[in-house]
Amino acid sequence: MKLSKGEKILCGVFILVLIMVNPPVINIVNDYCINNPIMSGWPTMLIWLNIWYIVAIVAFLIGALKIKSWKKDYDEKQFKNIKKEG
């Protein structure tokens, strides 16, 4: 299966998000959080994790809207056949 340019970028973003919210990167952030537990009135670790989860959600939404292979249109006949088979 050949991936389009948009799918490759989306996979790269998801891999980056997974790296940024798991060890060893999260351990480095945790060391920073020990010295600076609160940032802008919020827990620093919560800010870090929420930023990366928002990046993943936004990337997914953009991918769902822009990547052509993710868009599927079904006719009523196809939908009825799928429904009967399932």
PDB file of C-alpha atoms in Angstrom:
ATOM      1  CA  MET A   1       0.000   0.000   0.000  1.00  0.00           C
ATOM      2  CA  LYS A   2       1.458   3.293  -1.089  1.00  0.00           C
ATOM      3  CA  LEU A   3       0.969   6.265   1.244  1.00  0.00           C
ATOM      4  CA  SER A   4       0.275   9.732  -0.042  1.00  0.00           C
ATOM      5  CA  LYS A   5       2.341  12.732   1.041  1.00  0.00           C
ATOM      6  CA  GLY A   6      -0.394  13.826   3.466  1.00  0.00           C
ATOM      7  CA  GLU A   7      -0.579  10.379   5.045  1.00  0.00           C
ATOM      8  CA  LYS A   8       3.200  10.303   5.517  1.00  0.00           C
ATOM      9  CA  ILE A   9       3.120  13.714   7.206  1.00  0.00           C
ATOM     10  CA  LEU A  10       0.244  12.604   9.438  1.00  0.00           C
ATOM     11  CA  CYS A  11       2.119   9.440  10.436  1.00  0.00           C
ATOM     12  CA  GLY A  12       5.177  11.542  11.214  1.00  0.00           C
ATOM     13  CA  VAL A  13       3.142  13.874  13.423  1.00  0.00           C
ATOM     14  CA  PHE A  14       1.585  10.931  15.282  1.00  0.00           C
ATOM     15  CA  ILE A  15       5.004   9.361  15.841  1.00  0.00           C
ATOM     16  CA  LEU A  16       6.335  12.702  17.107  1.00  0.00           C
ATOM     17  CA  VAL A  17       3.398  13.027  19.524  1.00  0.00           C
ATOM     18  CA  LEU A  18       3.964   9.482  20.809  1.00  0.00           C
ATOM     19  CA  ILE A  19       7.638  10.227  21.403  1.00  0.00           C
ATOM     20  CA  MET A  20       6.906  13.519  23.179  1.00  0.00           C
ATOM     21  CA  VAL A  21       4.411  12.035  25.676  1.00  0.00           C
ATOM     22  CA  ASN A  22       6.399   8.915  26.591  1.00  0.00           C
ATOM     23  CA  PRO A  23       9.746   8.233  28.256  1.00  0.00           C
ATOM     24  CA  PRO A  24      12.529   9.376  27.939  1.00  0.00           C
ATOM     25  CA  VAL A  25      11.187  12.780  26.813  1.00  0.00           C
ATOM     26  CA  ILE A  26       8.529  12.882  29.523  1.00  0.00           C
ATOM     27  CA  ASN A  27      11.257  12.210  32.109  1.00  0.00           C
ATOM     28  CA  ILE A  28      13.119  15.320  30.928  1.00  0.00           C
ATOM     29  CA  VAL A  29       9.912  17.351  31.191  1.00  0.00           C
ATOM     30  CA  ASN A  30       9.293  15.880  34.643  1.00  0.00           C
ATOM     31  CA  ASP A  31      12.716  17.101  35.794  1.00  0.00           C
ATOM     32  CA  TYR A  32      11.744  20.590  34.598  1.00  0.00           C
ATOM     33  CA  CYS A  33       8.388  20.285  36.379  1.00  0.00           C
ATOM     34  CA  ILE A  34      10.094  19.560  39.704  1.00  0.00           C
ATOM     35  CA  ASN A  35      11.677  23.026  39.625  1.00  0.00           C
ATOM     36  CA  ASN A  36       8.688  24.763  37.957  1.00  0.00           C
ATOM     37  CA  PRO A  37       5.526  22.938  39.050  1.00  0.00           C
ATOM     38  CA  ILE A  38       3.148  25.722  38.029  1.00  0.00           C
ATOM     39  CA  MET A  39       3.188  27.578  34.705  1.00  0.00           C
ATOM     40  CA  SER A  40       0.558  30.231  33.949  1.00  0.00           C
ATOM     41  CA  GLY A  41      -1.502  28.977  36.884  1.00  0.00           C
ATOM     42  CA  TRP A  42      -1.644  25.394  35.595  1.00  0.00           C
ATOM     43  CA  PRO A  43       0.469  22.314  36.379  1.00  0.00           C
ATOM     44  CA  THR A  44       3.381  22.256  33.956  1.00  0.00           C
ATOM     45  CA  MET A  45       3.036  18.552  33.144  1.00  0.00           C
ATOM     46  CA  LEU A  46      -0.648  19.013  32.324  1.00  0.00           C
ATOM     47  CA  ILE A  47       0.211  21.838  29.926  1.00  0.00           C
ATOM     48  CA  TRP A  48       2.895  19.719  28.232  1.00  0.00           C
ATOM     49  CA  LEU A  49       0.620  16.724  27.736  1.00  0.00           C
ATOM     50  CA  ASN A  50      -2.386  18.760  26.634  1.00  0.00           C
ATOM     51  CA  ILE A  51      -0.345  20.616  24.021  1.00  0.00           C
ATOM     52  CA  TRP A  52       0.795  17.363  22.422  1.00  0.00           C
ATOM     53  CA  TYR A  53      -2.660  15.765  22.583  1.00  0.00           C
ATOM     54  CA  ILE A  54      -4.135  18.847  20.930  1.00  0.00           C
ATOM     55  CA  VAL A  55      -1.471  18.607  18.208  1.00  0.00           C
ATOM     56  CA  ALA A  56      -2.532  14.974  17.577  1.00  0.00           C
ATOM     57  CA  ILE A  57      -6.248  15.839  17.494  1.00  0.00           C
ATOM     58  CA  VAL A  58      -5.722  18.773  15.122  1.00  0.00           C
ATOM     59  CA  ALA A  59      -3.498  16.658  12.855  1.00  0.00           C
ATOM     60  CA  PHE A  60      -6.151  13.932  12.748  1.00  0.00           C
ATOM     61  CA  LEU A  61      -8.916  16.405  11.916  1.00  0.00           C
ATOM     62  CA  ILE A  62      -6.871  18.043   9.175  1.00  0.00           C
ATOM     63  CA  GLY A  63      -6.020  14.607   7.796  1.00  0.00           C
ATOM     64  CA  ALA A  64      -9.652  13.535   7.858  1.00  0.00           C
ATOM     65  CA  LEU A  65     -10.635  16.636   5.902  1.00  0.00           C
ATOM     66  CA  LYS A  66      -7.720  16.834   3.455  1.00  0.00           C
ATOM     67  CA  ILE A  67      -6.593  13.259   2.674  1.00  0.00           C
ATOM     68  CA  LYS A  68      -8.591  12.010  -0.284  1.00  0.00           C
ATOM     69  CA  SER A  69      -8.187   8.307   0.476  1.00  0.00           C
ATOM     70  CA  TRP A  70      -9.902   8.851   3.839  1.00  0.00           C
ATOM     71  CA  LYS A  71     -13.039  10.209   2.180  1.00  0.00           C
ATOM     72  CA  LYS A  72     -15.491   7.534   1.111  1.00  0.00           C
ATOM     73  CA  ASP A  73     -18.860   8.099  -0.459  1.00  0.00           C
ATOM     74  CA  TYR A  74     -21.329   5.242  -0.546  1.00  0.00           C
ATOM     75  CA  ASP A  75     -24.382   4.950  -2.712  1.00  0.00           C
ATOM     76  CA  GLU A  76     -27.542   3.626  -1.127  1.00  0.00           C
ATOM     77  CA  LYS A  77     -27.128   0.380  -3.086  1.00  0.00           C
ATOM     78  CA  GLN A  78     -23.601  -0.109  -1.754  1.00  0.00           C
ATOM     79  CA  PHE A  79     -24.756   0.718   1.764  1.00  0.00           C
ATOM     80  CA  LYS A  80     -27.594  -1.821   1.577  1.00  0.00           C
ATOM     81  CA  ASN A  81     -25.203  -4.501   0.279  1.00  0.00           C
ATOM     82  CA  ILE A  82     -22.737  -3.770   3.073  1.00  0.00           C
ATOM     83  CA  LYS A  83     -25.548  -3.844   5.627  1.00  0.00           C
ATOM     84  CA  LYS A  84     -26.826  -7.219   4.312  1.00  0.00           C
ATOM     85  CA  GLU A  85     -23.346  -8.758   4.333  1.00  0.00           C
ATOM     86  CA  GLY A  86     -22.550  -7.533   7.856  1.00  0.00           C
TER      87      GLY A  86
END
